[in-house]
Amino acid sequence: MEKKGEKDNIQKVKQMQRICRLHYIQDEASRKQELKVEHNHNQSECGMIDQSEQGMIDCPLLKPLSKGYNEQDLQEISWILSSSDNWCTMREALEKCTVHFTPELVVEMLHNCCIHGNAALHFFSWVGLQTGYRHTTETYNMAMKISGRGKDFKHMRSLFYEMRRKGCLITPDTWAIMIMQYGRTGLTEIALKIFNEMKDNGYNPTGSTYKYLIISLCGRKGRKIDEAIKIFQEMIRAGHIPDREVVESYLCCLCEAGKLSEARRSVDSLCKAGFTIPLSYSLHIRALCRAGRLEEALSLLDEVGAERSTLDQYTYGTIVHGLLRKGRQEEALAKVDSMKQTGIQPTVHVYTSLIVHFFKEKQMEKAIKFFKKMQEEGCKPTIVTYSALIRGYMNMGRVGDAWNVFNHMKLEGPAPDFKTYSMFISCLCRAGKSEEALQLITQMLDERIVPSTINFRTVFFGLNREGKHDLAQTVLKQKLALRSKRKFLT
């Protein structure tokens, strides 16, 4: 066809190829989701899912909508938006289709295309102009979230103004989305301004609003401890009970900053708000251990009277982890044995801490021994456990074994997440295997996991160090291509 100059037919064939590829990706995604659901179900049966880890999932802040759309319509629009990198071509196809657009369909479409913000936001703008269709609060909220995820804050704010100009209902969740998106990138000064603007406009902050602002203020980037204390106290006074994720983030921040008396006062206020003493103290002890304040944690443990046995069960893994971090191996192993004598078997947290410790001490055989033992006892490894194995093998120069663990995760689950990919990329680049790290960038994109600027930078510098300058340039091109896909560029 190229020889005959049949350009139109060539384009049709290419479009059919893309559609077939999309079918394959959707089938694969469906299969992986089924595996993931089954895996999570098995974990929950074993009592292994930590509720605090579940709380770390990025809450969409969008209320579930009734399924007011046809699944075939959703697939047709998905095909169109994936059939080309050119918006004009996509728009022509959209104008020819006979799909009946509803807010529910648009929200689902935006959700599915969130990694490709450019196409999703162009689609959002186009569908808003169609006869008989009107955007809702939910569609605007989803579009704003996509803009924020792509760090396109200017467009996120313009959507907010457009929403208000067109008389669309602005809810506390709308404000919370802006606060969350600014805060997660460390722009906490702007997040605070949005929070105050929200109150000035007569909106009462919800539990979600307080949650995402406090977590942002306590984060590594843009940390503002005094403001976090003020907002946390305001949240309690307003009658909102913070969830475990907020409390852990807040207490860790206070303990790391050395504000121990404030942490203690906060724990007392949680007990008054309805938290049980074992739960409140266990969160405080965990925060102290994470901040490297083991002695203070052990001292707090000794203060508890009648509920000490319950608290021991809550804090068992945290104390073992804290002892190992301080190099107090014998005390940690003694703690494990004492808990076994009371009928409490080591948890996945304890086993993972032991694996990390022995790899750090260059005692690979012992680390692998504990990994095998946990499996024999029916304790399923988590993503954190497998990541510890990968890091440990890489630090021992066992690159092949690290890849075997990683590939096992991809085939058998749990699937590698952003943290696993990032850690493995860094380890490979340090080991002079930057070309292999580049493969992971591609795999992340295939799995709809967005690589960070640091991921791209690590691989770019690694390839240049290894003299692979041409490949390093492809990394820059990948980064720019991803940026253009995620932002609303006119």
mmCIF file with all atom_site columns, N, CA, C and O in Angstrom, residues 418-456:
data_model
loop_
_atom_site.group_PDB
_atom_site.id
_atom_site.type_symbol
_atom_site.label_atom_id
_atom_site.label_alt_id
_atom_site.label_comp_id
_atom_site.label_asym_id
_atom_site.label_entity_id
_atom_site.label_seq_id
_atom_site.pdbx_PDB_ins_code
_atom_site.Cartn_x
_atom_site.Cartn_y
_atom_site.Cartn_z
_atom_site.occupancy
_atom_site.B_iso_or_equiv
_atom_site.pdbx_formal_charge
_atom_site.auth_seq_id
_atom_site.auth_comp_id
_atom_site.auth_asym_id
_atom_site.auth_atom_id
_atom_site.pdbx_PDB_model_num
ATOM 1   N N  . PHE A 1 418 ? 4.363  1.286  42.533 1.00 0.00 ? 418 PHE A N  1
ATOM 2   C CA . PHE A 1 418 ? 5.282  2.385  42.201 1.00 0.00 ? 418 PHE A CA 1
ATOM 3   C C  . PHE A 1 418 ? 6.559  2.323  43.037 1.00 0.00 ? 418 PHE A C  1
ATOM 4   O O  . PHE A 1 418 ? 7.669  2.516  42.520 1.00 0.00 ? 418 PHE A O  1
ATOM 5   N N  . LYS A 1 419 ? 6.413  2.047  44.333 1.00 0.00 ? 419 LYS A N  1
ATOM 6   C CA . LYS A 1 419 ? 7.584  2.020  45.226 1.00 0.00 ? 419 LYS A CA 1
ATOM 7   C C  . LYS A 1 419 ? 8.549  0.901  44.843 1.00 0.00 ? 419 LYS A C  1
ATOM 8   O O  . LYS A 1 419 ? 9.766  1.073  44.895 1.00 0.00 ? 419 LYS A O  1
ATOM 9   N N  . THR A 1 420 ? 7.997  -0.249 44.467 1.00 0.00 ? 420 THR A N  1
ATOM 10  C CA . THR A 1 420 ? 8.849  -1.382 44.066 1.00 0.00 ? 420 THR A CA 1
ATOM 11  C C  . THR A 1 420 ? 9.634  -1.033 42.802 1.00 0.00 ? 420 THR A C  1
ATOM 12  O O  . THR A 1 420 ? 10.846 -1.258 42.728 1.00 0.00 ? 420 THR A O  1
ATOM 13  N N  . TYR A 1 421 ? 8.926  -0.497 41.807 1.00 0.00 ? 421 TYR A N  1
ATOM 14  C CA . TYR A 1 421 ? 9.601  -0.095 40.566 1.00 0.00 ? 421 TYR A CA 1
ATOM 15  C C  . TYR A 1 421 ? 10.693 0.940  40.846 1.00 0.00 ? 421 TYR A C  1
ATOM 16  O O  . TYR A 1 421 ? 11.820 0.826  40.349 1.00 0.00 ? 421 TYR A O  1
ATOM 17  N N  . SER A 1 422 ? 10.375 1.950  41.640 1.00 0.00 ? 422 SER A N  1
ATOM 18  C CA . SER A 1 422 ? 11.326 3.032  41.922 1.00 0.00 ? 422 SER A CA 1
ATOM 19  C C  . SER A 1 422 ? 12.572 2.502  42.620 1.00 0.00 ? 422 SER A C  1
ATOM 20  O O  . SER A 1 422 ? 13.707 2.873  42.284 1.00 0.00 ? 422 SER A O  1
ATOM 21  N N  . MET A 1 423 ? 12.358 1.635  43.616 1.00 0.00 ? 423 MET A N  1
ATOM 22  C CA . MET A 1 423 ? 13.485 1.053  44.342 1.00 0.00 ? 423 MET A CA 1
ATOM 23  C C  . MET A 1 423 ? 14.368 0.222  43.417 1.00 0.00 ? 423 MET A C  1
ATOM 24  O O  . MET A 1 423 ? 15.602 0.338  43.431 1.00 0.00 ? 423 MET A O  1
ATOM 25  N N  . PHE A 1 424 ? 13.753 -0.616 42.570 1.00 0.00 ? 424 PHE A N  1
ATOM 26  C CA . PHE A 1 424 ? 14.512 -1.489 41.674 1.00 0.00 ? 424 PHE A CA 1
ATOM 27  C C  . PHE A 1 424 ? 15.276 -0.658 40.636 1.00 0.00 ? 424 PHE A C  1
ATOM 28  O O  . PHE A 1 424 ? 16.427 -0.962 40.310 1.00 0.00 ? 424 PHE A O  1
ATOM 29  N N  . ILE A 1 425 ? 14.651 0.408  40.139 1.00 0.00 ? 425 ILE A N  1
ATOM 30  C CA . ILE A 1 425 ? 15.326 1.301  39.186 1.00 0.00 ? 425 ILE A CA 1
ATOM 31  C C  . ILE A 1 425 ? 16.585 1.897  39.812 1.00 0.00 ? 425 ILE A C  1
ATOM 32  O O  . ILE A 1 425 ? 17.666 1.897  39.202 1.00 0.00 ? 425 ILE A O  1
ATOM 33  N N  . SER A 1 426 ? 16.472 2.385  41.033 1.00 0.00 ? 426 SER A N  1
ATOM 34  C CA . SER A 1 426 ? 17.625 2.987  41.725 1.00 0.00 ? 426 SER A CA 1
ATOM 35  C C  . SER A 1 426 ? 18.738 1.963  41.944 1.00 0.00 ? 426 SER A C  1
ATOM 36  O O  . SER A 1 426 ? 19.919 2.259  41.727 1.00 0.00 ? 426 SER A O  1
ATOM 37  N N  . CYS A 1 427 ? 18.345 0.757  42.362 1.00 0.00 ? 427 CYS A N  1
ATOM 38  C CA . CYS A 1 427 ? 19.346 -0.301 42.617 1.00 0.00 ? 427 CYS A CA 1
ATOM 39  C C  . CYS A 1 427 ? 20.074 -0.691 41.331 1.00 0.00 ? 427 CYS A C  1
ATOM 40  O O  . CYS A 1 427 ? 21.303 -0.876 41.335 1.00 0.00 ? 427 CYS A O  1
ATOM 41  N N  . LEU A 1 428 ? 19.337 -0.831 40.236 1.00 0.00 ? 428 LEU A N  1
ATOM 42  C CA . LEU A 1 428 ? 19.943 -1.223 38.965 1.00 0.00 ? 428 LEU A CA 1
ATOM 43  C C  . LEU A 1 428 ? 20.916 -0.149 38.470 1.00 0.00 ? 428 LEU A C  1
ATOM 44  O O  . LEU A 1 428 ? 22.006 -0.459 37.978 1.00 0.00 ? 428 LEU A O  1
ATOM 45  N N  . CYS A 1 429 ? 20.525 1.120  38.599 1.00 0.00 ? 429 CYS A N  1
ATOM 46  C CA . CYS A 1 429 ? 21.403 2.203  38.143 1.00 0.00 ? 429 CYS A CA 1
ATOM 47  C C  . CYS A 1 429 ? 22.671 2.283  38.983 1.00 0.00 ? 429 CYS A C  1
ATOM 48  O O  . CYS A 1 429 ? 23.755 2.548  38.461 1.00 0.00 ? 429 CYS A O  1
ATOM 49  N N  . ARG A 1 430 ? 22.550 2.049  40.284 1.00 0.00 ? 430 ARG A N  1
ATOM 50  C CA . ARG A 1 430 ? 23.741 2.044  41.150 1.00 0.00 ? 430 ARG A CA 1
ATOM 51  C C  . ARG A 1 430 ? 24.672 0.895  40.794 1.00 0.00 ? 430 ARG A C  1
ATOM 52  O O  . ARG A 1 430 ? 25.894 0.997  40.945 1.00 0.00 ? 430 ARG A O  1
ATOM 53  N N  . ALA A 1 431 ? 24.085 -0.200 40.308 1.00 0.00 ? 431 ALA A N  1
ATOM 54  C CA . ALA A 1 431 ? 24.881 -1.383 39.954 1.00 0.00 ? 431 ALA A CA 1
ATOM 55  C C  . ALA A 1 431 ? 25.416 -1.326 38.525 1.00 0.00 ? 431 ALA A C  1
ATOM 56  O O  . ALA A 1 431 ? 26.016 -2.290 38.042 1.00 0.00 ? 431 ALA A O  1
ATOM 57  N N  . GLY A 1 432 ? 25.209 -0.197 37.832 1.00 0.00 ? 432 GLY A N  1
ATOM 58  C CA . GLY A 1 432 ? 25.694 -0.070 36.456 1.00 0.00 ? 432 GLY A CA 1
ATOM 59  C C  . GLY A 1 432 ? 24.831 -0.804 35.448 1.00 0.00 ? 432 GLY A C  1
ATOM 60  O O  . GLY A 1 432 ? 25.298 -1.179 34.371 1.00 0.00 ? 432 GLY A O  1
ATOM 61  N N  . LYS A 1 433 ? 23.557 -1.010 35.810 1.00 0.00 ? 433 LYS A N  1
ATOM 62  C CA . LYS A 1 433 ? 22.619 -1.721 34.921 1.00 0.00 ? 433 LYS A CA 1
ATOM 63  C C  . LYS A 1 433 ? 21.491 -0.786 34.485 1.00 0.00 ? 433 LYS A C  1
ATOM 64  O O  . LYS A 1 433 ? 20.305 -1.141 34.517 1.00 0.00 ? 433 LYS A O  1
ATOM 65  N N  . SER A 1 434 ? 21.863 0.419  34.069 1.00 0.00 ? 434 SER A N  1
ATOM 66  C CA . SER A 1 434 ? 20.858 1.438  33.750 1.00 0.00 ? 434 SER A CA 1
ATOM 67  C C  . SER A 1 434 ? 20.006 1.069  32.545 1.00 0.00 ? 434 SER A C  1
ATOM 68  O O  . SER A 1 434 ? 18.842 1.490  32.446 1.00 0.00 ? 434 SER A O  1
ATOM 69  N N  . GLU A 1 435 ? 20.559 0.282  31.627 1.00 0.00 ? 435 GLU A N  1
ATOM 70  C CA . GLU A 1 435 ? 19.775 -0.132 30.460 1.00 0.00 ? 435 GLU A CA 1
ATOM 71  C C  . GLU A 1 435 ? 18.631 -1.046 30.883 1.00 0.00 ? 435 GLU A C  1
ATOM 72  O O  . GLU A 1 435 ? 17.533 -0.986 30.318 1.00 0.00 ? 435 GLU A O  1
ATOM 73  N N  . GLU A 1 436 ? 18.865 -1.871 31.905 1.00 0.00 ? 436 GLU A N  1
ATOM 74  C CA . GLU A 1 436 ? 17.805 -2.718 32.449 1.00 0.00 ? 436 GLU A CA 1
ATOM 75  C C  . GLU A 1 436 ? 16.777 -1.863 33.192 1.00 0.00 ? 436 GLU A C  1
ATOM 76  O O  . GLU A 1 436 ? 15.575 -2.151 33.167 1.00 0.00 ? 436 GLU A O  1
ATOM 77  N N  . ALA A 1 437 ? 17.266 -0.805 33.849 1.00 0.00 ? 437 ALA A N  1
ATOM 78  C CA . ALA A 1 437 ? 16.352 0.119  34.541 1.00 0.00 ? 437 ALA A CA 1
ATOM 79  C C  . ALA A 1 437 ? 15.439 0.820  33.540 1.00 0.00 ? 437 ALA A C  1
ATOM 80  O O  . ALA A 1 437 ? 14.265 1.087  33.830 1.00 0.00 ? 437 ALA A O  1
ATOM 81  N N  . LEU A 1 438 ? 15.978 1.090  32.350 1.00 0.00 ? 438 LEU A N  1
ATOM 82  C CA . LEU A 1 438 ? 15.176 1.721  31.300 1.00 0.00 ? 438 LEU A CA 1
ATOM 83  C C  . LEU A 1 438 ? 13.999 0.822  30.906 1.00 0.00 ? 438 LEU A C  1
ATOM 84  O O  . LEU A 1 438 ? 12.903 1.303  30.615 1.00 0.00 ? 438 LEU A O  1
ATOM 85  N N  . GLN A 1 439 ? 14.242 -0.491 30.921 1.00 0.00 ? 439 GLN A N  1
ATOM 86  C CA . GLN A 1 439 ? 13.152 -1.433 30.628 1.00 0.00 ? 439 GLN A CA 1
ATOM 87  C C  . GLN A 1 439 ? 12.015 -1.291 31.652 1.00 0.00 ? 439 GLN A C  1
ATOM 88  O O  . GLN A 1 439 ? 10.840 -1.421 31.306 1.00 0.00 ? 439 GLN A O  1
ATOM 89  N N  . LEU A 1 440 ? 12.390 -1.023 32.911 1.00 0.00 ? 440 LEU A N  1
ATOM 90  C CA . LEU A 1 440 ? 11.378 -0.878 33.957 1.00 0.00 ? 440 LEU A CA 1
ATOM 91  C C  . LEU A 1 440 ? 10.516 0.361  33.741 1.00 0.00 ? 440 LEU A C  1
ATOM 92  O O  . LEU A 1 440 ? 9.322  0.348  34.048 1.00 0.00 ? 440 LEU A O  1
ATOM 93  N N  . ILE A 1 441 ? 11.125 1.432  33.212 1.00 0.00 ? 441 ILE A N  1
ATOM 94  C CA . ILE A 1 441 ? 10.343 2.633  32.892 1.00 0.00 ? 441 ILE A CA 1
ATOM 95  C C  . ILE A 1 441 ? 9.252  2.284  31.893 1.00 0.00 ? 441 ILE A C  1
ATOM 96  O O  . ILE A 1 441 ? 8.084  2.671  32.041 1.00 0.00 ? 441 ILE A O  1
ATOM 97  N N  . THR A 1 442 ? 9.633  1.520  30.866 1.00 0.00 ? 442 THR A N  1
ATOM 98  C CA . THR A 1 442 ? 8.670  1.106  29.834 1.00 0.00 ? 442 THR A CA 1
ATOM 99  C C  . THR A 1 442 ? 7.587  0.218  30.428 1.00 0.00 ? 442 THR A C  1
ATOM 100 O O  . THR A 1 442 ? 6.400  0.364  30.108 1.00 0.00 ? 442 THR A O  1
ATOM 101 N N  . GLN A 1 443 ? 7.994  -0.705 31.317 1.00 0.00 ? 443 GLN A N  1
ATOM 102 C CA . GLN A 1 443 ? 7.018  -1.596 31.951 1.00 0.00 ? 443 GLN A CA 1
ATOM 103 C C  . GLN A 1 443 ? 6.038  -0.817 32.826 1.00 0.00 ? 443 GLN A C  1
ATOM 104 O O  . GLN A 1 443 ? 4.851  -1.136 32.878 1.00 0.00 ? 443 GLN A O  1
ATOM 105 N N  . MET A 1 444 ? 6.535  0.195  33.525 1.00 0.00 ? 444 MET A N  1
ATOM 106 C CA . MET A 1 444 ? 5.655  1.024  34.360 1.00 0.00 ? 444 MET A CA 1
ATOM 107 C C  . MET A 1 444 ? 4.554  1.653  33.510 1.00 0.00 ? 444 MET A C  1
ATOM 108 O O  . MET A 1 444 ? 3.369  1.629  33.874 1.00 0.00 ? 444 MET A O  1
ATOM 109 N N  . LEU A 1 445 ? 4.955  2.214  32.379 1.00 0.00 ? 445 LEU A N  1
ATOM 110 C CA . LEU A 1 445 ? 3.987  2.858  31.491 1.00 0.00 ? 445 LEU A CA 1
ATOM 111 C C  . LEU A 1 445 ? 2.982  1.842  30.956 1.00 0.00 ? 445 LEU A C  1
ATOM 112 O O  . LEU A 1 445 ? 1.788  2.135  30.847 1.00 0.00 ? 445 LEU A O  1
ATOM 113 N N  . ASP A 1 446 ? 3.466  0.633  30.645 1.00 0.00 ? 446 ASP A N  1
ATOM 114 C CA . ASP A 1 446 ? 2.566  -0.419 30.164 1.00 0.00 ? 446 ASP A CA 1
ATOM 115 C C  . ASP A 1 446 ? 1.551  -0.819 31.238 1.00 0.00 ? 446 ASP A C  1
ATOM 116 O O  . ASP A 1 446 ? 0.422  -1.208 30.920 1.00 0.00 ? 446 ASP A O  1
ATOM 117 N N  . GLU A 1 447 ? 1.976  -0.730 32.507 1.00 0.00 ? 447 GLU A N  1
ATOM 118 C CA . GLU A 1 447 ? 1.093  -1.108 33.617 1.00 0.00 ? 447 GLU A CA 1
ATOM 119 C C  . GLU A 1 447 ? 0.282  0.069  34.144 1.00 0.00 ? 447 GLU A C  1
ATOM 120 O O  . GLU A 1 447 ? -0.344 -0.035 35.205 1.00 0.00 ? 447 GLU A O  1
ATOM 121 N N  . ARG A 1 448 ? 0.329  1.203  33.421 1.00 0.00 ? 448 ARG A N  1
ATOM 122 C CA . ARG A 1 448 ? -0.409 2.408  33.805 1.00 0.00 ? 448 ARG A CA 1
ATOM 123 C C  . ARG A 1 448 ? 0.052  2.978  35.146 1.00 0.00 ? 448 ARG A C  1
ATOM 124 O O  . ARG A 1 448 ? -0.717 3.567  35.914 1.00 0.00 ? 448 ARG A O  1
ATOM 125 N N  . ILE A 1 449 ? 1.338  2.785  35.440 1.00 0.00 ? 449 ILE A N  1
ATOM 126 C CA . ILE A 1 449 ? 1.965  3.393  36.618 1.00 0.00 ? 449 ILE A CA 1
ATOM 127 C C  . ILE A 1 449 ? 2.826  4.547  36.111 1.00 0.00 ? 449 ILE A C  1
ATOM 128 O O  . ILE A 1 449 ? 3.688  4.347  35.250 1.00 0.00 ? 449 ILE A O  1
ATOM 129 N N  . VAL A 1 450 ? 2.591  5.735  36.618 1.00 0.00 ? 450 VAL A N  1
ATOM 130 C CA . VAL A 1 450 ? 3.279  6.918  36.102 1.00 0.00 ? 450 VAL A CA 1
ATOM 131 C C  . VAL A 1 450 ? 4.659  7.055  36.749 1.00 0.00 ? 450 VAL A C  1
ATOM 132 O O  . VAL A 1 450 ? 4.759  7.237  37.963 1.00 0.00 ? 450 VAL A O  1
ATOM 133 N N  . PRO A 1 451 ? 5.749  6.966  35.961 1.00 0.00 ? 451 PRO A N  1
ATOM 134 C CA . PRO A 1 451 ? 7.088  7.172  36.520 1.00 0.00 ? 451 PRO A CA 1
ATOM 135 C C  . PRO A 1 451 ? 7.244  8.618  37.007 1.00 0.00 ? 451 PRO A C  1
ATOM 136 O O  . PRO A 1 451 ? 6.675  9.541  36.424 1.00 0.00 ? 451 PRO A O  1
ATOM 137 N N  . SER A 1 452 ? 8.006  8.807  38.057 1.00 0.00 ? 452 SER A N  1
ATOM 138 C CA . SER A 1 452 ? 8.230  10.144 38.590 1.00 0.00 ? 452 SER A CA 1
ATOM 139 C C  . SER A 1 452 ? 9.399  10.815 37.870 1.00 0.00 ? 452 SER A C  1
ATOM 140 O O  . SER A 1 452 ? 10.168 10.166 37.142 1.00 0.00 ? 452 SER A O  1
ATOM 141 N N  . THR A 1 453 ? 9.539  12.095 38.096 1.00 0.00 ? 453 THR A N  1
ATOM 142 C CA . THR A 1 453 ? 10.683 12.838 37.545 1.00 0.00 ? 453 THR A CA 1
ATOM 143 C C  . THR A 1 453 ? 11.990 12.224 38.035 1.00 0.00 ? 453 THR A C  1
ATOM 144 O O  . THR A 1 453 ? 12.965 12.121 37.282 1.00 0.00 ? 453 THR A O  1
ATOM 145 N N  . ILE A 1 454 ? 12.001 11.792 39.293 1.00 0.00 ? 454 ILE A N  1
ATOM 146 C CA . ILE A 1 454 ? 13.210 11.176 39.871 1.00 0.00 ? 454 ILE A CA 1
ATOM 147 C C  . ILE A 1 454 ? 13.533 9.868  39.156 1.00 0.00 ? 454 ILE A C  1
ATOM 148 O O  . ILE A 1 454 ? 14.707 9.555  38.910 1.00 0.00 ? 454 ILE A O  1
ATOM 149 N N  . ASN A 1 455 ? 12.510 9.077  38.808 1.00 0.00 ? 455 ASN A N  1
ATOM 150 C CA . ASN A 1 455 ? 12.747 7.828  38.062 1.00 0.00 ? 455 ASN A CA 1
ATOM 151 C C  . ASN A 1 455 ? 13.455 8.117  36.739 1.00 0.00 ? 455 ASN A C  1
ATOM 152 O O  . ASN A 1 455 ? 14.469 7.478  36.410 1.00 0.00 ? 455 ASN A O  1
ATOM 153 N N  . PHE A 1 456 ? 12.918 9.085  35.986 1.00 0.00 ? 456 PHE A N  1
ATOM 154 C CA . PHE A 1 456 ? 13.522 9.451  34.700 1.00 0.00 ? 456 PHE A CA 1
ATOM 155 C C  . PHE A 1 456 ? 14.942 9.980  34.896 1.00 0.00 ? 456 PHE A C  1
ATOM 156 O O  . PHE A 1 456 ? 15.861 9.615  34.162 1.00 0.00 ? 456 PHE A O  1
#
